[in-house]
């Protein structure tokens, strides 16, 4: 029998032990990787819980149990990627003619799914600034079946008051799903705040080591979780067992990693906020962040490892800066132990039209930083030398331009 923990158990303990049992045959502490397609059945209609690995797999099931325990939910469903999870959410809950109210600042892949795929099947979406809950309320129609928010938002870190939106959703009998990828249940618990469904790209902080891709849907209502798993079986988008095994190892250090990510990010944000080459810094842990009060109320003691900032100067200055970093890695991911730097306008949010990106605050000069677990002094030193190099290049370019004019 697996270790059983109550909701009162400490989160760190649950991350290590929930859902895990020593192998009854040899005492092995780690869950085995069940790399199998099918399972021998004892007789017709009589099996041991698994029949085919497109439907379920023992290693994946352990991961699902652990994620559910961390959210205080009855169960969960794990998928091959975060976008596979979002796709299953839509395929399970929506049909032709249905309407979705979505945060205007969300991951670019989510926008692409709704605008370029689901719209062809008659699903309509309204994107609104969900930082003002009244915008959500006013966007609801008779056909609205789902409210989808992402908080903190990718990449501007804009926050949405989950409880306020949950109250509106319940008043209209609409499901509320929250993408909690940036903070995880270690720093934010959407279901406790009234949401119906938590969404994850487990690729990010839950794995934390740049080793896997994966996604998860976790609903309060077990009937909805069962529907997610049915859709997953139809789509063939289940998490693979080896990836599930790796994610199980990553979760064990999740609370410790998120604490250090948060501490490092705050130190980096404070450095950037005082740098003369930086135009603005967006991090919920800064007192200057416009929604700092909401962050203090909604987040569980820290604010994660993600921040964004804008440089002074033109787009070339930003490119010069990114090309000058040495410790930070230019990459399209986040939430890993390594510090990763991204240019959203050309990378993660490239699918969004330029005018729309600008309206959302995703300017060409915006830089997203996933602050890793290196010593914060080393991260700051790298950013400082890259800013100096970019400033020097900009100065040289300005001089050349003046010479050409004269």
CSV table of C-alpha atoms in Angstrom, one decimal:
chain,number,residue,atom,x,y,z
A,1,UNK,CA,0.0,0.0,0.0
A,2,UNK,CA,1.3,3.4,-1.0
A,3,UNK,CA,2.3,5.9,1.7
A,4,UNK,CA,-0.9,7.9,2.6
A,5,UNK,CA,-0.7,11.5,3.7
A,6,UNK,CA,-3.5,13.7,4.9
A,7,UNK,CA,-4.0,17.3,3.7
A,8,UNK,CA,-2.3,18.4,6.9
A,9,UNK,CA,1.0,16.8,6.0
A,10,UNK,CA,3.8,19.3,5.1
A,11,UNK,CA,4.1,20.0,1.4
A,12,UNK,CA,7.8,19.1,1.3
A,13,UNK,CA,7.1,15.7,2.8
A,14,UNK,CA,4.3,15.1,0.3
A,15,UNK,CA,6.7,15.9,-2.6
A,16,UNK,CA,9.0,13.1,-1.5
A,17,UNK,CA,6.6,10.5,-0.3
A,18,UNK,CA,3.1,10.8,-1.7
A,19,UNK,CA,2.1,8.0,-4.0
A,20,UNK,CA,5.4,6.2,-3.5
A,21,UNK,CA,5.8,2.7,-2.1
A,22,UNK,CA,8.8,0.4,-1.8
A,23,UNK,CA,8.7,-2.4,-4.3
A,24,UNK,CA,7.1,-5.4,-2.5
A,25,UNK,CA,9.4,-7.8,-4.2
A,26,UNK,CA,12.8,-6.3,-3.6
A,27,UNK,CA,12.3,-3.1,-1.5
A,28,UNK,CA,13.5,-0.7,-4.2
A,29,UNK,CA,12.5,2.9,-3.1
A,30,UNK,CA,12.2,4.3,-6.6
A,31,UNK,CA,9.1,3.6,-8.7
A,32,UNK,CA,10.1,1.3,-11.6
A,33,UNK,CA,9.9,2.5,-15.2
A,34,UNK,CA,7.2,0.2,-16.6
A,35,UNK,CA,8.3,0.4,-20.2
A,36,UNK,CA,5.6,-1.9,-21.6
A,37,UNK,CA,2.9,-1.6,-24.2
A,38,UNK,CA,0.4,-4.1,-22.9
A,39,UNK,CA,-0.5,-6.1,-19.7
A,40,UNK,CA,-1.4,-9.8,-19.4
A,41,UNK,CA,-5.0,-10.1,-18.2
A,42,UNK,CA,-6.0,-12.9,-15.8
A,43,UNK,CA,-9.2,-13.6,-17.7
A,44,UNK,CA,-11.7,-11.9,-19.9
A,45,UNK,CA,-12.7,-8.6,-18.2
A,46,UNK,CA,-10.3,-9.4,-15.2
A,47,UNK,CA,-7.1,-7.3,-15.1
A,48,UNK,CA,-4.9,-5.6,-12.5
A,49,UNK,CA,-5.7,-2.0,-13.3
A,50,UNK,CA,-3.9,-1.5,-16.6
A,51,UNK,CA,-4.6,-3.0,-20.1
A,52,UNK,CA,-2.7,-0.9,-22.6
A,53,UNK,CA,-0.2,2.0,-22.1
A,54,UNK,CA,-2.1,4.4,-24.3
A,55,UNK,CA,-4.8,4.3,-21.6
A,56,UNK,CA,-2.7,4.1,-18.5
A,57,UNK,CA,0.7,3.1,-17.2
A,58,UNK,CA,1.8,2.3,-13.6
A,59,UNK,CA,4.7,4.8,-13.6
A,60,UNK,CA,2.4,7.5,-15.0
A,61,UNK,CA,-0.2,6.6,-12.4
A,62,UNK,CA,2.2,7.2,-9.6
A,63,UNK,CA,3.0,10.6,-11.0
A,64,UNK,CA,-0.7,11.4,-11.3
A,65,UNK,CA,-1.3,10.4,-7.7
A,66,UNK,CA,1.5,12.6,-6.4
A,67,UNK,CA,0.4,15.7,-8.4
A,68,UNK,CA,-3.2,15.2,-7.2
A,69,UNK,CA,-2.0,15.0,-3.5
A,70,UNK,CA,-0.1,18.2,-3.9
A,71,UNK,CA,-3.3,19.9,-5.1
A,72,UNK,CA,-5.6,18.1,-2.6
A,73,UNK,CA,-7.5,16.7,-5.6
A,74,UNK,CA,-8.9,13.2,-6.1
A,75,UNK,CA,-6.7,12.4,-9.1
A,76,UNK,CA,-5.1,14.0,-12.2
A,77,UNK,CA,-4.2,13.2,-15.8
A,78,UNK,CA,-0.7,13.5,-17.2
A,79,UNK,CA,0.1,14.2,-20.9
A,80,UNK,CA,3.0,14.1,-23.3
A,81,UNK,CA,3.4,17.9,-23.3
A,82,UNK,CA,1.8,21.0,-21.7
A,83,UNK,CA,0.1,21.8,-25.1
A,84,UNK,CA,-1.3,18.2,-25.1
A,85,UNK,CA,-2.9,19.0,-21.7
A,86,UNK,CA,-4.4,22.3,-23.0
A,87,UNK,CA,-5.6,20.5,-26.1
A,88,UNK,CA,-7.3,17.8,-24.0
A,89,UNK,CA,-8.9,20.4,-21.8
A,90,UNK,CA,-10.5,22.0,-24.8
A,91,UNK,CA,-11.5,18.7,-26.5
A,92,UNK,CA,-13.1,17.5,-23.2
A,93,UNK,CA,-15.0,20.6,-22.2
A,94,UNK,CA,-15.9,22.4,-25.5
A,95,UNK,CA,-17.9,21.8,-28.6
A,96,UNK,CA,-18.9,23.8,-31.7
A,97,UNK,CA,-20.6,27.0,-30.7
A,98,UNK,CA,-19.1,27.2,-27.3
A,99,UNK,CA,-17.3,30.3,-26.0
A,100,UNK,CA,-14.1,30.7,-23.9
A,101,UNK,CA,-13.0,33.8,-21.9
A,102,UNK,CA,-9.2,33.8,-21.8
A,103,UNK,CA,-6.5,36.0,-20.2
A,104,UNK,CA,-5.1,38.3,-22.9
A,105,UNK,CA,-1.5,37.5,-21.8
A,106,UNK,CA,-0.9,33.8,-22.1
A,107,UNK,CA,1.6,31.4,-23.6
A,108,UNK,CA,1.7,31.9,-27.4
A,109,UNK,CA,1.0,28.3,-28.1
A,110,UNK,CA,-2.3,28.5,-26.3
A,111,UNK,CA,-3.3,31.5,-28.5
A,112,UNK,CA,-2.2,29.5,-31.6
A,113,UNK,CA,-4.3,26.5,-30.5
A,114,UNK,CA,-7.5,28.6,-30.1
A,115,UNK,CA,-7.1,30.9,-33.0
A,116,UNK,CA,-5.7,28.5,-35.7
A,117,UNK,CA,-7.1,25.1,-34.7
A,118,UNK,CA,-10.2,25.3,-32.4
A,119,UNK,CA,-11.7,28.2,-34.2
A,120,UNK,CA,-12.1,26.0,-37.3
A,121,UNK,CA,-14.3,23.7,-35.2
A,122,UNK,CA,-16.6,26.5,-34.1
A,123,UNK,CA,-15.0,27.4,-30.7
A,124,UNK,CA,-14.9,31.1,-30.1
A,125,UNK,CA,-12.5,32.9,-27.7
A,126,UNK,CA,-12.5,36.4,-26.2
A,127,UNK,CA,-9.2,37.6,-24.8
A,128,UNK,CA,-9.5,40.1,-22.0
A,129,UNK,CA,-7.3,41.8,-19.4
A,130,UNK,CA,-8.1,39.4,-16.6
A,131,UNK,CA,-6.1,41.6,-14.1
A,132,UNK,CA,-9.4,43.4,-13.8
A,133,UNK,CA,-12.0,40.8,-12.8
A,134,UNK,CA,-14.8,42.9,-14.2
A,135,UNK,CA,-13.4,42.4,-17.7
A,136,UNK,CA,-14.0,38.7,-17.3
A,137,UNK,CA,-17.6,39.3,-16.1
A,138,UNK,CA,-18.4,41.6,-19.0
A,139,UNK,CA,-17.0,39.1,-21.5
A,140,UNK,CA,-19.3,36.2,-20.5
A,141,UNK,CA,-22.0,35.2,-22.9
A,142,UNK,CA,-24.8,32.7,-22.9
A,143,UNK,CA,-22.4,30.3,-24.6
A,144,UNK,CA,-19.4,30.7,-22.3
A,145,UNK,CA,-18.4,27.3,-21.0
A,146,UNK,CA,-14.8,27.9,-19.8
A,147,UNK,CA,-12.8,30.7,-18.2
A,148,UNK,CA,-9.0,30.2,-18.7
A,149,UNK,CA,-6.5,32.3,-16.9
A,150,UNK,CA,-2.7,32.2,-16.5
A,151,UNK,CA,-1.2,33.8,-13.5
A,152,UNK,CA,1.5,35.0,-13.3
A,153,UNK,CA,1.1,35.7,-17.0
A,154,UNK,CA,3.8,34.6,-19.5
A,155,UNK,CA,5.9,36.7,-20.1
A,156,UNK,CA,4.8,40.0,-18.5
A,157,UNK,CA,4.1,38.5,-15.0
A,158,UNK,CA,0.7,40.3,-14.8
A,159,UNK,CA,-1.4,38.7,-12.1
A,160,UNK,CA,-5.0,37.7,-12.0
A,161,UNK,CA,-7.0,37.5,-8.7
A,162,UNK,CA,-8.0,33.8,-8.8
A,163,UNK,CA,-10.6,34.0,-6.0
A,164,UNK,CA,-12.3,37.0,-7.6
A,165,UNK,CA,-12.6,35.2,-10.9
A,166,UNK,CA,-13.7,32.0,-9.2
A,167,UNK,CA,-16.6,33.8,-7.6
A,168,UNK,CA,-17.7,35.2,-11.0
A,169,UNK,CA,-17.3,31.7,-12.6
A,170,UNK,CA,-19.4,30.1,-9.9
A,171,UNK,CA,-22.1,32.8,-10.2
A,172,UNK,CA,-22.5,31.9,-13.9
A,173,UNK,CA,-22.0,28.1,-13.5
A,174,UNK,CA,-18.8,28.2,-15.6
A,175,UNK,CA,-15.7,26.2,-15.1
A,176,UNK,CA,-12.5,28.0,-14.2
A,177,UNK,CA,-9.1,26.6,-15.3
A,178,UNK,CA,-5.8,28.2,-14.1
A,179,UNK,CA,-2.5,27.7,-15.7
A,180,UNK,CA,-0.2,27.4,-12.6
A,181,UNK,CA,3.0,26.5,-14.5
A,182,UNK,CA,5.1,29.5,-13.2
A,183,UNK,CA,4.5,28.9,-9.5
A,184,UNK,CA,3.2,25.3,-9.1
A,185,UNK,CA,1.4,24.2,-6.0
A,186,UNK,CA,4.5,25.0,-3.9
A,187,UNK,CA,3.7,28.8,-4.2
A,188,UNK,CA,0.1,29.0,-5.4
A,189,UNK,CA,-2.9,26.7,-5.0
A,190,UNK,CA,-5.6,27.6,-7.5
A,191,UNK,CA,-8.0,24.9,-6.3
A,192,UNK,CA,-7.9,26.2,-2.8
A,193,UNK,CA,-8.7,29.7,-4.2
A,194,UNK,CA,-11.9,28.4,-5.9
A,195,UNK,CA,-10.6,27.3,-9.4
A,196,UNK,CA,-12.0,24.0,-10.8
A,197,UNK,CA,-8.9,22.9,-12.7
A,198,UNK,CA,-5.1,23.4,-12.4
A,199,UNK,CA,-3.1,23.2,-15.6
A,200,UNK,CA,0.6,22.5,-15.8
A,201,UNK,CA,3.4,22.2,-18.3
A,202,UNK,CA,5.4,19.8,-16.1
A,203,UNK,CA,8.3,20.5,-18.4
A,204,UNK,CA,9.0,23.6,-16.4
A,205,UNK,CA,9.4,23.8,-12.6
A,206,UNK,CA,7.8,20.5,-11.8
A,207,UNK,CA,10.6,18.6,-13.7
A,208,UNK,CA,13.0,21.5,-13.1
A,209,UNK,CA,16.0,19.9,-14.9
A,210,UNK,CA,15.5,20.5,-18.7
A,211,UNK,CA,15.1,16.7,-19.0
A,212,UNK,CA,11.5,16.1,-20.1
A,213,UNK,CA,8.4,17.5,-21.7
A,214,UNK,CA,5.0,16.9,-20.1
A,215,UNK,CA,1.7,18.3,-19.0
A,216,UNK,CA,-1.0,17.7,-16.4
A,217,UNK,CA,-4.7,18.5,-15.7
A,218,UNK,CA,-5.9,18.4,-12.1
A,219,UNK,CA,-9.6,18.9,-11.4
A,220,UNK,CA,-11.5,19.1,-8.1
A,221,UNK,CA,-14.3,17.0,-9.6
A,222,UNK,CA,-13.3,13.3,-10.2
A,223,UNK,CA,-15.9,13.0,-13.0
A,224,UNK,CA,-13.9,15.7,-14.9
A,225,UNK,CA,-10.6,13.9,-14.3
A,226,UNK,CA,-12.2,10.8,-15.7
A,227,UNK,CA,-13.3,12.7,-18.8
A,228,UNK,CA,-9.8,14.1,-19.2
A,229,UNK,CA,-8.3,10.5,-19.2
A,230,UNK,CA,-11.0,9.3,-21.7
A,231,UNK,CA,-10.0,12.2,-24.0
A,232,UNK,CA,-6.4,11.4,-23.5
A,233,UNK,CA,-7.0,7.8,-24.5
A,234,UNK,CA,-8.8,8.9,-27.6
A,235,UNK,CA,-6.1,11.4,-28.6
A,236,UNK,CA,-3.2,9.1,-27.7
A,237,UNK,CA,-1.4,11.9,-25.7
A,238,UNK,CA,-0.5,10.1,-22.5
A,239,UNK,CA,2.8,11.0,-20.7
A,240,UNK,CA,5.5,8.4,-21.5
A,241,UNK,CA,6.7,6.2,-18.6
A,242,UNK,CA,10.4,7.3,-18.7
A,243,UNK,CA,9.5,11.0,-18.7
A,244,UNK,CA,7.1,10.3,-15.8
A,245,UNK,CA,9.8,8.6,-13.9
A,246,UNK,CA,12.2,11.6,-14.4
A,247,UNK,CA,9.5,14.0,-13.3
A,248,UNK,CA,8.9,12.0,-10.2
A,249,UNK,CA,12.5,12.5,-9.2
A,250,UNK,CA,12.3,16.3,-10.0
A,251,UNK,CA,9.2,16.8,-7.8
A,252,UNK,CA,11.1,15.6,-4.7
A,253,UNK,CA,13.1,18.9,-4.6
A,254,UNK,CA,10.4,21.1,-5.9
A,255,UNK,CA,9.8,23.2,-2.7
A,256,UNK,CA,13.5,23.7,-2.1
A,257,UNK,CA,14.1,24.6,-5.7
A,258,UNK,CA,11.2,27.1,-5.8
A,259,UNK,CA,12.4,28.8,-2.6
A,260,UNK,CA,15.9,29.3,-4.0
A,261,UNK,CA,14.6,30.3,-7.5
A,262,UNK,CA,12.5,32.9,-5.7
A,263,UNK,CA,15.4,34.2,-3.6
A,264,UNK,CA,17.7,34.4,-6.6
A,265,UNK,CA,15.0,36.1,-8.8
A,266,UNK,CA,14.4,38.8,-6.1
A,267,UNK,CA,18.1,39.5,-5.9
A,268,UNK,CA,18.4,39.8,-9.7
A,269,UNK,CA,15.2,41.9,-10.0
A,270,UNK,CA,16.6,44.4,-7.4
A,271,UNK,CA,19.9,44.6,-9.3
A,272,UNK,CA,18.1,45.3,-12.6
A,273,UNK,CA,15.8,47.8,-11.1
A,274,UNK,CA,18.7,50.0,-10.1
A,275,UNK,CA,20.7,49.6,-13.4
A,276,UNK,CA,20.8,52.8,-15.6
A,277,UNK,CA,20.5,50.7,-18.8
A,278,UNK,CA,17.2,49.1,-17.7
A,279,UNK,CA,13.9,50.8,-18.5
A,280,UNK,CA,11.7,48.7,-16.3
A,281,UNK,CA,11.6,45.4,-14.3
A,282,UNK,CA,8.5,43.2,-13.8
A,283,UNK,CA,8.7,40.9,-10.8
A,284,UNK,CA,5.8,40.3,-8.3
A,285,UNK,CA,8.2,40.3,-5.3
A,286,UNK,CA,9.3,43.9,-5.9
A,287,UNK,CA,7.5,46.6,-3.9
A,288,UNK,CA,7.3,48.6,-7.1
A,289,UNK,CA,5.4,45.9,-9.0
A,290,UNK,CA,1.9,47.3,-9.6
A,291,UNK,CA,0.1,44.2,-8.2
A,292,UNK,CA,2.5,43.5,-5.3
A,293,UNK,CA,-0.3,43.5,-2.8
A,294,UNK,CA,-2.2,40.8,-4.7
A,295,UNK,CA,1.0,38.8,-5.0
A,296,UNK,CA,1.5,39.0,-1.2
A,297,UNK,CA,-2.1,37.7,-0.7
A,298,UNK,CA,-2.2,35.1,-3.4
A,299,UNK,CA,1.3,33.6,-3.4
A,300,UNK,CA,2.5,31.3,-0.7
A,301,UNK,CA,5.4,33.2,0.8
A,302,UNK,CA,7.5,33.7,-2.4
A,303,UNK,CA,7.0,34.7,-6.0
A,304,UNK,CA,8.9,32.3,-8.2
A,305,UNK,CA,11.9,32.4,-10.4
A,306,UNK,CA,10.4,34.3,-13.4
A,307,UNK,CA,11.0,38.0,-14.2
A,308,UNK,CA,10.9,40.2,-17.2
A,309,UNK,CA,12.6,43.5,-18.0
A,310,UNK,CA,13.0,46.1,-20.7
A,311,UNK,CA,16.2,47.8,-21.8
A,312,UNK,CA,16.6,51.3,-22.9
A,313,UNK,CA,17.5,51.9,-26.6
A,314,UNK,CA,16.3,50.1,-29.7
A,315,UNK,CA,15.7,46.5,-30.6
A,316,UNK,CA,19.3,46.1,-31.6
A,317,UNK,CA,20.4,47.0,-28.1
A,318,UNK,CA,18.3,44.1,-26.8
A,319,UNK,CA,19.8,41.8,-29.3
A,320,UNK,CA,23.3,42.9,-28.4
A,321,UNK,CA,22.6,42.3,-24.8
A,322,UNK,CA,21.2,38.8,-25.3
A,323,UNK,CA,24.2,37.9,-27.5
A,324,UNK,CA,26.6,39.1,-24.8
A,325,UNK,CA,25.5,36.9,-21.9
A,326,UNK,CA,27.8,34.0,-21.0
A,327,UNK,CA,26.4,32.2,-18.1
A,328,UNK,CA,22.7,32.6,-19.0
A,329,UNK,CA,21.5,30.4,-21.8
A,330,UNK,CA,19.4,31.6,-24.7
A,331,UNK,CA,16.7,29.0,-24.8
A,332,UNK,CA,12.9,28.5,-25.2
A,333,UNK,CA,12.1,27.0,-21.8
A,334,UNK,CA,11.8,28.1,-18.2
A,335,UNK,CA,11.8,26.7,-14.7
A,336,UNK,CA,15.1,24.8,-14.9
A,337,UNK,CA,18.1,24.9,-12.6
A,338,UNK,CA,20.0,26.7,-15.3
A,339,UNK,CA,19.3,30.4,-15.9
A,340,UNK,CA,17.5,30.8,-19.2
A,341,UNK,CA,17.0,34.0,-21.2
A,342,UNK,CA,14.3,34.4,-23.9
A,343,UNK,CA,13.2,37.1,-26.3
A,344,UNK,CA,9.4,36.6,-26.3
A,345,UNK,CA,8.6,38.7,-29.4
A,346,UNK,CA,10.6,36.4,-31.6
A,347,UNK,CA,10.5,33.2,-29.6
A,348,UNK,CA,7.7,32.1,-27.3
A,349,UNK,CA,5.2,34.7,-28.5
A,350,UNK,CA,6.2,34.9,-32.1
A,351,UNK,CA,2.7,33.5,-33.2
A,352,UNK,CA,1.0,36.7,-31.9
A,353,UNK,CA,0.7,39.6,-34.3
A,354,UNK,CA,3.1,42.5,-33.7
A,355,UNK,CA,0.4,45.0,-33.0
A,356,UNK,CA,-1.3,42.7,-30.5
A,357,UNK,CA,2.0,41.9,-28.7
A,358,UNK,CA,2.6,45.7,-28.3
A,359,UNK,CA,-0.9,46.1,-26.9
A,360,UNK,CA,-0.3,43.4,-24.4
A,361,UNK,CA,3.0,44.9,-23.2
A,362,UNK,CA,5.2,42.3,-25.0
A,363,UNK,CA,7.4,44.9,-26.6
A,364,UNK,CA,10.3,44.1,-28.9
A,365,UNK,CA,12.7,45.0,-26.2
A,366,UNK,CA,11.1,42.8,-23.5
A,367,UNK,CA,13.4,40.1,-22.2
A,368,UNK,CA,12.2,37.2,-20.1
A,369,UNK,CA,14.5,35.7,-17.6
A,370,UNK,CA,14.1,32.3,-15.9
A,371,UNK,CA,16.4,32.7,-12.9
A,372,UNK,CA,18.2,29.5,-12.1
A,373,UNK,CA,19.9,28.1,-9.1
A,374,UNK,CA,23.4,29.3,-9.8
A,375,UNK,CA,24.9,31.6,-7.2
A,376,UNK,CA,23.0,34.9,-7.6
A,377,UNK,CA,26.2,36.9,-7.6
A,378,UNK,CA,27.3,35.0,-10.7
A,379,UNK,CA,24.0,35.6,-12.5
A,380,UNK,CA,24.1,39.3,-11.7
A,381,UNK,CA,27.7,39.5,-12.8
A,382,UNK,CA,26.9,38.0,-16.1
A,383,UNK,CA,23.9,40.3,-16.6
A,384,UNK,CA,26.0,43.3,-15.6
A,385,UNK,CA,28.8,42.6,-18.1
A,386,UNK,CA,26.2,41.9,-20.9
A,387,UNK,CA,24.5,45.2,-20.2
A,388,UNK,CA,27.9,47.0,-20.3
A,389,UNK,CA,28.7,45.3,-23.6
A,390,UNK,CA,25.4,46.2,-25.1
A,391,UNK,CA,25.7,49.8,-23.9
A,392,UNK,CA,29.1,50.1,-25.5
A,393,UNK,CA,27.9,48.7,-28.8
A,394,UNK,CA,25.0,51.1,-28.7
A,395,UNK,CA,27.3,54.0,-28.1
A,396,UNK,CA,29.5,53.0,-31.0
A,397,UNK,CA,26.5,52.7,-33.3
A,398,UNK,CA,25.2,56.1,-32.3
A,399,UNK,CA,28.5,57.7,-33.1
A,400,UNK,CA,28.6,56.0,-36.5
A,401,UNK,CA,25.1,57.2,-37.2
A,402,UNK,CA,26.1,60.8,-36.3
A,403,UNK,CA,29.1,60.6,-38.5
A,404,UNK,CA,27.0,59.4,-41.5
A,405,UNK,CA,24.6,62.3,-41.0
A,406,UNK,CA,27.3,64.9,-40.8
